[in-house]
Short mmCIF file of C-alpha atoms and ligand atoms in Angstrom, two decimals:
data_model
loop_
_atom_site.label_atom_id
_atom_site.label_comp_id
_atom_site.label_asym_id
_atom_site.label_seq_id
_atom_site.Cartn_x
_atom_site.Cartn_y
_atom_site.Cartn_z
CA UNK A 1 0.00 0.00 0.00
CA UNK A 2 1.50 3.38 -0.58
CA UNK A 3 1.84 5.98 1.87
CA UNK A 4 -0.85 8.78 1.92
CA UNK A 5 -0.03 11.84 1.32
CA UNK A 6 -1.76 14.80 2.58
CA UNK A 7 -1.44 18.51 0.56
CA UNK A 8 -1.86 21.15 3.26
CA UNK A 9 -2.66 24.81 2.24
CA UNK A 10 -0.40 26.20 5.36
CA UNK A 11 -2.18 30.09 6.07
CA UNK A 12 0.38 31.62 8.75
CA UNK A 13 -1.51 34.86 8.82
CA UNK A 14 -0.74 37.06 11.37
CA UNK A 15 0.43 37.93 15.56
CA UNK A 16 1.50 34.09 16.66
CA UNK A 17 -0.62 32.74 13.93
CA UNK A 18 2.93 31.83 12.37
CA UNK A 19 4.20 30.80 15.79
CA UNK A 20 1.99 28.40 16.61
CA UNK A 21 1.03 26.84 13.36
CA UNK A 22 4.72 25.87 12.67
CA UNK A 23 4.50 23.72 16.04
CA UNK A 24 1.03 22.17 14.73
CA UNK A 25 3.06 21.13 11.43
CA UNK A 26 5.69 20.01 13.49
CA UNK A 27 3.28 18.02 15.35
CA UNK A 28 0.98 16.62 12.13
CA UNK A 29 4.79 15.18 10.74
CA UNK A 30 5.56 13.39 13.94
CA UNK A 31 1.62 11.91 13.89
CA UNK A 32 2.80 11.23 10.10
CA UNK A 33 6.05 9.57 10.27
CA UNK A 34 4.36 7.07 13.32
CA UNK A 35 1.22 6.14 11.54
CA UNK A 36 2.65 6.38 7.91
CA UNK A 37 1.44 9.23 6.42
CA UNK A 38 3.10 12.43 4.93
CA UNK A 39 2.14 16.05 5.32
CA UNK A 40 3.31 18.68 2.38
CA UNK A 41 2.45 21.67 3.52
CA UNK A 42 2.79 24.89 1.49
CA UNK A 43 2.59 28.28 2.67
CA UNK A 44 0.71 30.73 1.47
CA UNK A 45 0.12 34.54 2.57
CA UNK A 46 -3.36 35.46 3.95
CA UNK A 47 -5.01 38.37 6.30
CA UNK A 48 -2.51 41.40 7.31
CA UNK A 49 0.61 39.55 5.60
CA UNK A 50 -1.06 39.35 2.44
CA UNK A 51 -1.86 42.82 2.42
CA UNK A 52 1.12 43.92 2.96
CA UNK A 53 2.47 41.41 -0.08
CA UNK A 54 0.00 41.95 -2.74
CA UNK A 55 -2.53 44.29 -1.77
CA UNK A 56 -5.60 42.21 -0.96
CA UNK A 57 -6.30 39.91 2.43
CA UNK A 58 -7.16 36.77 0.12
CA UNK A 59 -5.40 36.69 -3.53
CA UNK A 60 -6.55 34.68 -5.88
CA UNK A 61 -3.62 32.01 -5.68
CA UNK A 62 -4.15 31.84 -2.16
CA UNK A 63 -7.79 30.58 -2.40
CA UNK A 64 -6.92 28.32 -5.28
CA UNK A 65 -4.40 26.61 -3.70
CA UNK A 66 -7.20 25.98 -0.49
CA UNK A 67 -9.62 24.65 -3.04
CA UNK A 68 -7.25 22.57 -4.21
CA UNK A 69 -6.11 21.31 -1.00
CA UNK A 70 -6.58 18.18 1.20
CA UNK A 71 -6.80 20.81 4.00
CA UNK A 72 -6.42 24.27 4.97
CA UNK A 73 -4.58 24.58 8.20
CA UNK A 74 -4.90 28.44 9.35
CA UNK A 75 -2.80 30.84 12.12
CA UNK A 76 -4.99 33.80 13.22
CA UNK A 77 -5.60 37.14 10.70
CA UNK A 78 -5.50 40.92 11.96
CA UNK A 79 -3.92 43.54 14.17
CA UNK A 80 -3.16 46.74 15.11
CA UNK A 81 -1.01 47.64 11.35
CA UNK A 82 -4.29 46.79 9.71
CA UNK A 83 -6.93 48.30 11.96
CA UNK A 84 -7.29 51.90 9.94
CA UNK A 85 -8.28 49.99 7.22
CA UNK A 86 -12.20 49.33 6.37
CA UNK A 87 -14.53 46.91 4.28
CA UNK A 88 -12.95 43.92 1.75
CA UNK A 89 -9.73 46.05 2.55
CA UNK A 90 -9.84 44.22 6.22
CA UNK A 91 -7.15 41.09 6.88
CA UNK A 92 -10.92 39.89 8.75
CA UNK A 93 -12.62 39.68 5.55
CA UNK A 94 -10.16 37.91 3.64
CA UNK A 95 -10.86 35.34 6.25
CA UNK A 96 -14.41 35.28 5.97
CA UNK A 97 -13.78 35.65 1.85
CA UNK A 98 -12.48 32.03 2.11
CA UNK A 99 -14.80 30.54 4.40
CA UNK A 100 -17.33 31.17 1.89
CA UNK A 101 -15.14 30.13 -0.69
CA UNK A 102 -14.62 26.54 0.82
CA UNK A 103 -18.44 26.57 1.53
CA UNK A 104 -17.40 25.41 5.21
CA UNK A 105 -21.21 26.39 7.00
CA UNK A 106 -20.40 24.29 10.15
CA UNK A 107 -18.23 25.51 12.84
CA UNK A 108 -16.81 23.04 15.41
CA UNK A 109 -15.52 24.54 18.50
CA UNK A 110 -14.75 21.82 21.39
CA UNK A 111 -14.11 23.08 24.60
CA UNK A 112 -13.03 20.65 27.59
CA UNK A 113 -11.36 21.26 30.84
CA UNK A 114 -9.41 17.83 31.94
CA UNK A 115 -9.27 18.00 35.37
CA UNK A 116 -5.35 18.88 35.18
CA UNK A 117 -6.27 21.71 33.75
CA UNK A 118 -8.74 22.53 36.33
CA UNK A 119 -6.79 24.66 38.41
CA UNK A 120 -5.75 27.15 35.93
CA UNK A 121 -9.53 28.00 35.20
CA UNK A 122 -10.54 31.35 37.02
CA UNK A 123 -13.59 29.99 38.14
CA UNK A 124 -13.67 27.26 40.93
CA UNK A 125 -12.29 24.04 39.90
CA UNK A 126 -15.15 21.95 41.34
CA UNK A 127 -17.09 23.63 38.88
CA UNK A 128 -15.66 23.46 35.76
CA UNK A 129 -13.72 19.94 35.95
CA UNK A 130 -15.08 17.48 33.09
CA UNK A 131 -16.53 20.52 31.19
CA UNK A 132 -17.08 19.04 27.56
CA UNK A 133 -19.14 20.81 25.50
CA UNK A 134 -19.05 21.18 21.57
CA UNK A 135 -19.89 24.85 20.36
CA UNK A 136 -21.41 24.24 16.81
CA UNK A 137 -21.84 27.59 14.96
CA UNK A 138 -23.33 28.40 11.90
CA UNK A 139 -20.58 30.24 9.93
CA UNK A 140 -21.26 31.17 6.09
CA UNK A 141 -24.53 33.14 7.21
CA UNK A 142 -26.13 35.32 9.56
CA UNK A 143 -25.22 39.12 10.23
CA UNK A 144 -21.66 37.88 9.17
CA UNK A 145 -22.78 38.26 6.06
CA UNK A 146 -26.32 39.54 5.44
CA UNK A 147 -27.49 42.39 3.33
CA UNK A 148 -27.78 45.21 3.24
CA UNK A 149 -24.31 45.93 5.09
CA UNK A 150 -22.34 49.33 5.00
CA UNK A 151 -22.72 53.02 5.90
CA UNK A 152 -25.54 54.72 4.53
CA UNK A 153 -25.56 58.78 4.62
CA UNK A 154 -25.88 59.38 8.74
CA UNK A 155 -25.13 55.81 10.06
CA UNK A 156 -24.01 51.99 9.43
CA UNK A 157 -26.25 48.76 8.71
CA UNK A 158 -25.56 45.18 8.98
CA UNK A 159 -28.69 42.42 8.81
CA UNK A 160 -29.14 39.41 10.50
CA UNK A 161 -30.32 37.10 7.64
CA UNK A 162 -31.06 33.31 7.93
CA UNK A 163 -32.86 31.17 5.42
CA UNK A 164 -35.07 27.43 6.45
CA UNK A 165 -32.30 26.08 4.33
CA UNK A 166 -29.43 27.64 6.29
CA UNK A 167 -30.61 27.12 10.00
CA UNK A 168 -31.42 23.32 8.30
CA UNK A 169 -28.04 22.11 7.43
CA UNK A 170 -26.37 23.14 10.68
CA UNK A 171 -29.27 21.69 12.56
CA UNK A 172 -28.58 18.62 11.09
CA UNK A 173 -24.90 18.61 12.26
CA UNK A 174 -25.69 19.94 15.80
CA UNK A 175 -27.85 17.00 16.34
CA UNK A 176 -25.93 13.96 14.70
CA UNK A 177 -22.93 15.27 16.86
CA UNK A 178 -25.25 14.93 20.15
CA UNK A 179 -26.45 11.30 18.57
CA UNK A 180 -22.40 10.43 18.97
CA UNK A 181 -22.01 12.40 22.35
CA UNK A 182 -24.66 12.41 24.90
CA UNK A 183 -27.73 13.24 22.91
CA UNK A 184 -28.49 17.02 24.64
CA UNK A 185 -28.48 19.68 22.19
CA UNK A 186 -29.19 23.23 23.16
CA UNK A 187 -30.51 26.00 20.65
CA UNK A 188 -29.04 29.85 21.82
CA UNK A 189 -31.09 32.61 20.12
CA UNK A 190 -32.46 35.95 20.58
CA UNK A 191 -35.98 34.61 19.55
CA UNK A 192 -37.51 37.28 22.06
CA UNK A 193 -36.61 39.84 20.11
CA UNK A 194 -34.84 39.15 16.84
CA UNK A 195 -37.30 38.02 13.87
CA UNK A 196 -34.60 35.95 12.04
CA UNK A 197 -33.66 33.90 16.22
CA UNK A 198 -37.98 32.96 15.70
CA UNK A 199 -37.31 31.37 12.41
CA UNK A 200 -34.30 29.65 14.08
CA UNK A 201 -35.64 28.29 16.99
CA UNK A 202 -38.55 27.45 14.96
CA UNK A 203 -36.85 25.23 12.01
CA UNK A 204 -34.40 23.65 14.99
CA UNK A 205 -37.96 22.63 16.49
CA UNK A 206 -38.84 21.05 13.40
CA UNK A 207 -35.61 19.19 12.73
CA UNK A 208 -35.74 17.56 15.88
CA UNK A 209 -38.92 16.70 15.54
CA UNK A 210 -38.80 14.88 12.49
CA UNK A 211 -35.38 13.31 12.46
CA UNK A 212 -33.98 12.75 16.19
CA UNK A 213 -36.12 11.73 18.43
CA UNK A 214 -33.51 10.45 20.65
CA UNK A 215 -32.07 13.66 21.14
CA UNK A 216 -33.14 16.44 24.12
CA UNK A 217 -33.39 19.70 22.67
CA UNK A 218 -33.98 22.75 24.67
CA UNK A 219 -33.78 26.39 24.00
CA UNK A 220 -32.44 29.33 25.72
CA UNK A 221 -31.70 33.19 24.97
CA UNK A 222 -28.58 33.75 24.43
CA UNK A 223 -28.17 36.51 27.56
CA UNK A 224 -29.28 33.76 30.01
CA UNK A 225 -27.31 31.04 27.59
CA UNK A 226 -24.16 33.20 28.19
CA UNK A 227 -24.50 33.15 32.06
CA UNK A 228 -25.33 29.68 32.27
CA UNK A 229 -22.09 28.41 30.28
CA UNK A 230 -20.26 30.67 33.32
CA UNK A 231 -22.40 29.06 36.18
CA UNK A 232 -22.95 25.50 35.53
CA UNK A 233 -20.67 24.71 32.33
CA UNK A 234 -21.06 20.38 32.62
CA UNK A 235 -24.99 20.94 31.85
CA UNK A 236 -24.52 21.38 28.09
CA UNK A 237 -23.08 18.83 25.67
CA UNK A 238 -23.84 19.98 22.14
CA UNK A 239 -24.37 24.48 22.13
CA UNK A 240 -25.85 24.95 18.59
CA UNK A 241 -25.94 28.58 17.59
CA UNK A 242 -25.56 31.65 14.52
CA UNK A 243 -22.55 33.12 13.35
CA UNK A 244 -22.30 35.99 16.28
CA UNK A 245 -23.32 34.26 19.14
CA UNK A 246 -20.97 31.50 18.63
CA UNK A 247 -18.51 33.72 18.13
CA UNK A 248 -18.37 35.72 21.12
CA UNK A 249 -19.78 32.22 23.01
CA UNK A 250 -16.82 30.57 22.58
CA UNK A 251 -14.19 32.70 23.48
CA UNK A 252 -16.78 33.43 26.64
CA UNK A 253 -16.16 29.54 27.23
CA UNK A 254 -12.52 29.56 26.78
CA UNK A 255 -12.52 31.24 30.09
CA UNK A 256 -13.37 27.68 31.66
CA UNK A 257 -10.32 25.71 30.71
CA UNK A 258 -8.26 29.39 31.64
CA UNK A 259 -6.97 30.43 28.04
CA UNK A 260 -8.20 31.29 24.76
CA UNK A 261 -5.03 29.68 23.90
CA UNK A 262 -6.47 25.84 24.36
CA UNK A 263 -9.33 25.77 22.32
CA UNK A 264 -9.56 24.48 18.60
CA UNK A 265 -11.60 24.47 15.78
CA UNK A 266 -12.67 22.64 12.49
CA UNK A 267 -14.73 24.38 9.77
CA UNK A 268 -16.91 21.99 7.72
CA UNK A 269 -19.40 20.82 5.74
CA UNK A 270 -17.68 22.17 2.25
CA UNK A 271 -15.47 20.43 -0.23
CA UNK A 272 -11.79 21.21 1.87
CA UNK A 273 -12.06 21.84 5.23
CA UNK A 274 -10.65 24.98 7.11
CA UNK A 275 -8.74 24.25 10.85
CA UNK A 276 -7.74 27.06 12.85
CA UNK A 277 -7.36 28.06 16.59
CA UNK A 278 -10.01 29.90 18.02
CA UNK A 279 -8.12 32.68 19.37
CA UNK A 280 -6.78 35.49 17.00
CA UNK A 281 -3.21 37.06 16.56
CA UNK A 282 -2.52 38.22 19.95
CA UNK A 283 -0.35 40.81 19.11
CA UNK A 284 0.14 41.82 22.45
CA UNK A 285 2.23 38.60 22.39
CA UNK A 286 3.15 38.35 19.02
CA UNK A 287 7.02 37.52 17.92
CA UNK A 288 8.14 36.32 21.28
CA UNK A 289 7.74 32.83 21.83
CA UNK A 290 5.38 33.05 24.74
CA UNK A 291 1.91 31.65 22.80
CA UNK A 292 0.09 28.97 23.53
CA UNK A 293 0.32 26.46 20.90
CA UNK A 294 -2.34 23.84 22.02
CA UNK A 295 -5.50 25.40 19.92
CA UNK A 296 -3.29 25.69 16.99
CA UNK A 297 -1.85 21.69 17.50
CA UNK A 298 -5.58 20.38 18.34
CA UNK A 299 -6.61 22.04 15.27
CA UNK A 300 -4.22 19.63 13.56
CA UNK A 301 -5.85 17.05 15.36
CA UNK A 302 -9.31 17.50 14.30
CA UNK A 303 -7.75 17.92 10.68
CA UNK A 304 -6.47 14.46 10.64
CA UNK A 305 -10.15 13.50 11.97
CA UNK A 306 -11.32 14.87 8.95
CA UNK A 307 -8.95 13.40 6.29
CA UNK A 308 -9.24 9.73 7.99
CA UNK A 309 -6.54 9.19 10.22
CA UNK A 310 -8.35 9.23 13.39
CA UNK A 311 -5.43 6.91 15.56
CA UNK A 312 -3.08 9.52 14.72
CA UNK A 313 -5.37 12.17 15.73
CA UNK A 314 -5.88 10.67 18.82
CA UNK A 315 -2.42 10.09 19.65
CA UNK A 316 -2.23 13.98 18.98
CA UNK A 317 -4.65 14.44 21.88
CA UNK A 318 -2.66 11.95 23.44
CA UNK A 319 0.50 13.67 23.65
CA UNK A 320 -1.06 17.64 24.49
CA UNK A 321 -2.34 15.39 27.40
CA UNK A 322 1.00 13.87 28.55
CA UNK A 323 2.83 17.30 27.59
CA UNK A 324 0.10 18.92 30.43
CA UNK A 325 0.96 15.88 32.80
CA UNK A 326 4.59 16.06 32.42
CA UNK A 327 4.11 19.62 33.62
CA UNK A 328 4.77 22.28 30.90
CA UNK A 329 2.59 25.12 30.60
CA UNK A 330 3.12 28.15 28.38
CA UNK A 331 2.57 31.30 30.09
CA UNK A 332 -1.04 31.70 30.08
CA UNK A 333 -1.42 28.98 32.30
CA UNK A 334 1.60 28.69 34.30
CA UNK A 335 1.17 30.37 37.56
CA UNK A 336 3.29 33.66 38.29
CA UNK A 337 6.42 31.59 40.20
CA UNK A 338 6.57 28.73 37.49
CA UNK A 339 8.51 28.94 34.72
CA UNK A 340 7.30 28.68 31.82
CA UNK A 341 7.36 26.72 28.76
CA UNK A 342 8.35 28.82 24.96
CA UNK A 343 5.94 27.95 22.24
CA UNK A 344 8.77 26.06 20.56
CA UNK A 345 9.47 24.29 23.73
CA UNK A 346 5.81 23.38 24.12
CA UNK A 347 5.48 22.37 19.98
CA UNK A 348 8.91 20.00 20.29
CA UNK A 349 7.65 18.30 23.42
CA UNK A 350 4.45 17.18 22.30
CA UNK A 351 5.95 15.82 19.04
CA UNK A 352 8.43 13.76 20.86
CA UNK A 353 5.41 12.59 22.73
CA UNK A 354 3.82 10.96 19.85
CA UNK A 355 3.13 7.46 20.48
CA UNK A 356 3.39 4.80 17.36
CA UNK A 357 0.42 2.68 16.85
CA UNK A 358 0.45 -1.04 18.63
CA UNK A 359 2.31 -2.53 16.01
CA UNK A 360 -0.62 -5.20 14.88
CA UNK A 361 -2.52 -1.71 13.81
CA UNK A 362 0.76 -0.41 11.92
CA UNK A 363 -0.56 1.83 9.18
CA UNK A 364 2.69 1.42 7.24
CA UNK A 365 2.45 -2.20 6.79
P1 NAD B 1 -7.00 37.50 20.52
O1 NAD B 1 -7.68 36.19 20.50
O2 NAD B 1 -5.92 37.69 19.51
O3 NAD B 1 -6.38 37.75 21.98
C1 NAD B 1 -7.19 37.88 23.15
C2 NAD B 1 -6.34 37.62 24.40
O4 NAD B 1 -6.03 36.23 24.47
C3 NAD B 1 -5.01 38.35 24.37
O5 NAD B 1 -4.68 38.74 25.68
C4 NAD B 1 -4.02 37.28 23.90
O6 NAD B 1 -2.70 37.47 24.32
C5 NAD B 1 -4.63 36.02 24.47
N1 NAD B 1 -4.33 34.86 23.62
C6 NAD B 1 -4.90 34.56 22.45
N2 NAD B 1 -4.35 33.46 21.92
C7 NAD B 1 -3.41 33.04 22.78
C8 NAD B 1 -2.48 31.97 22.79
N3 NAD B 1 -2.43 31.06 21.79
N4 NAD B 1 -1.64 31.85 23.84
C9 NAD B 1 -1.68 32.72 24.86
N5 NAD B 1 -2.53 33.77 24.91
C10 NAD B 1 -3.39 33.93 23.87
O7 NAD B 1 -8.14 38.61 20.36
P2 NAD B 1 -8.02 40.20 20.08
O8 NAD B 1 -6.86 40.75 20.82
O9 NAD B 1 -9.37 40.71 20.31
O10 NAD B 1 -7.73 40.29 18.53
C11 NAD B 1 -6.45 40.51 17.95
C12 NAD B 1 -6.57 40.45 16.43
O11 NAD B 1 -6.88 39.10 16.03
C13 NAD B 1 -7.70 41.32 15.86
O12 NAD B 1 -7.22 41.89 14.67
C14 NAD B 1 -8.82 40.36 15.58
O13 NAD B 1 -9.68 40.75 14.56
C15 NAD B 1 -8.04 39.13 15.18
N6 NAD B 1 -8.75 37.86 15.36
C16 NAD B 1 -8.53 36.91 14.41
C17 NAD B 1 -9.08 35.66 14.55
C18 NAD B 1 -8.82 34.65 13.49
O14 NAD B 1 -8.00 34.87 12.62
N7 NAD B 1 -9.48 33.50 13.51
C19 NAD B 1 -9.82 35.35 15.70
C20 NAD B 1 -10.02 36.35 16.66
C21 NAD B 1 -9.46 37.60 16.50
C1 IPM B 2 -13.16 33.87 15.02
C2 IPM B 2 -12.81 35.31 14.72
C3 IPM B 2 -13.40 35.72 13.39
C4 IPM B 2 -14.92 35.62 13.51
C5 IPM B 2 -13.01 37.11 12.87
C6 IPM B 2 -11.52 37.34 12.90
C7 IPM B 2 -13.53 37.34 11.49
O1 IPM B 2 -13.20 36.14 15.77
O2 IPM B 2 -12.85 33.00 14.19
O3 IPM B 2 -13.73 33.61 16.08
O4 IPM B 2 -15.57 36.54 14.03
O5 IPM B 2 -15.46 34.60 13.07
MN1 MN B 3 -13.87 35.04 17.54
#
């Protein structure tokens, strides 16, 4: 058999987004040389360091070489440099430019707190221990996108917009996620007030209701959803929710594990699929080493979910858990007398920590 080969569209981007994607590449080799795989990655500019290059946040070669990709694996876009500028002129649009491009509707944000990192979350560890809760948010619609959008003469307008189609599809993925992990699924909307939150919380109804029976659904606003994720985190297993909420959701929930630097994400549900940390450049950070590679390296895990090579994507998870265990912590999570542990330190540790496969299960053979 001969040894797959997996073409990665590597997006640096901005801030640590070039820090700590080079340890998740370091990592997806190691994963590749023990379960016989191989990982060409090739760079290519995108957000504030494509502006800078050529002009525009996503050129055209860029997004090509995505859609032609087994994978896109991206760093973070944006900063300070880039903040003067406005509209399709923004590094942030060039990232939403090629989500729509890859068609990826379906975000996947997981967001767990293992009981060693417990300690490190601000709120009491009793509480938040065993958190495990996937964040699924829609991401090619909503007031992300809608029309119209813009200034007009004395003000600014962006629309919430969801079609029965649109609420549909992620639906669907919400709820065969739940069928795999626990079977709760809640709904977070502003159906109290927003029109477009009624025809969500309506069609999510309906799904349900004709296709999973053996799922709980339940539905809550989205001001009382946000202080419920802070107050009793283990009560939710599947969060399904629109393009804004998620967003500010989930880096609400990164606050239970203690750092926006730990949590991952896979974009889905297109023809190439999009993995990126959740977190964005840092640049108060930026160009020193100190970031927190762990979003960035699970990111690479749930990519090698998504191309089929789910024992090496576990041993990923594997080895960010005996990296935590054999005590390293970058700085957002080592306390203020520990030392702590550079990027690069953090990156080559849990490579070296990549376990083979039992070798009856060899993939090489
Ligand atoms: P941010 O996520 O970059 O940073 C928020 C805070 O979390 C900062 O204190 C930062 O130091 C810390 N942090 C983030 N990632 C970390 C890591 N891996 N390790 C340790 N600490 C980490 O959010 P921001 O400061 O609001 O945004 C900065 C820029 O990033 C903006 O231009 C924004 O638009 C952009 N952004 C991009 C993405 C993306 O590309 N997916 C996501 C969010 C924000
Ligand atoms: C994220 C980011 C992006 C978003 C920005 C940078 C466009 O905050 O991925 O969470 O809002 O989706
Ligand atoms: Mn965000």
């Amino acid at each position: 058999m001969s040894t797959p080969r997996y073409n990665i569209a590597w997006l640096p981007g901005d801030g640590i987004g070039p820090e700590v994607t080079r340890e998740a590449l370091r990592v997806l080799e190691a994963a590749g040389s023990a379960y016989g795989f191989s990982i060409a990655a090739e760079e290519h500019p995108a957000g504030g360091a494509a502006i800078d290059d050529t002009g525009t946040p996503l050129p055209d070669d860029t997004r090509t070489a995505c859609q032609n990709s087994d994978a896109v694996l991206l760093g973070a876009v944006g900063g300070p440099k880039w903040d003067d500028l406005t509209g399709d002129q923004r590094p942030e649009s060039g990232l939403l430019a090629l989500r729509k491009a890859l068609a990826v509707y379906a975000n996947l944000r997981p967001v767990m707190v293992p009981e060693s990192l417990a300690d490190a979350s601000p709120l009491r560890p009793d509480r938040v221990a065993n958190t495990d809760i996937l964040f699924v948010r829609e991401l090619t619609g909503g007031i992300y996108f809608g029309e119209p959008e813009g200034r007009t003469e004395d003000g600014a307008v962006s629309t919430m917009v969801y079609s029965e189609d649109e609420v549909e599809r992620i639906a669907h993925v919400a709820f065969k996620r739940a069928q795999r992990r626990g079977g709760h699924v809640t709904s977070i909307d502003k159906a109290n007030v927003l029109e477009a939150s009624q025809l969500w919380r309506s069609v999510v109804t309906d799904v349900k209701e004709e296709h999973y029976p053996d799922v709980e659904l339940r539905h809550l606003y989205v001001d009382n959803g946000a202080m419920q994720v802070v107050q009793d985190p283990r009560q939710f297993g599947v969060v399904l929710t629109g393009n804004l909420f998620g967003d500010i959701l989930s880096d609400l929930a990164a606050a239970l594990p203690g750092s926006l630097g730990l949590l991952p994400s896979a974009s889905v549900g297109g023809t190439v699929g999009l993995f990126e940390p959740v977190h964005g450049s840092a640049p108060d950070i930026a160009g020193q080493d100190l970031a927190n590679p762990i979003a960035a390296i699970l990111s690479s895990a749930l990519l090698l979910d998504e191309v089929d090579e789910p024992g090496a994507a576990t041993a990923v998870r594997q080895a960010v858990d005996a990296t935590l265990d054999d005590g390293l912590r970058t700085g957002d999570l080592a306390g203020p007398d520990s030392d702590a542990a550079s990027t690069t330190d953090f990156g080559r540790h849990v490579a070296d920590r990549i376990a083979a496969p039992a070798s009856k299960n060899a993939a090489a053979s």
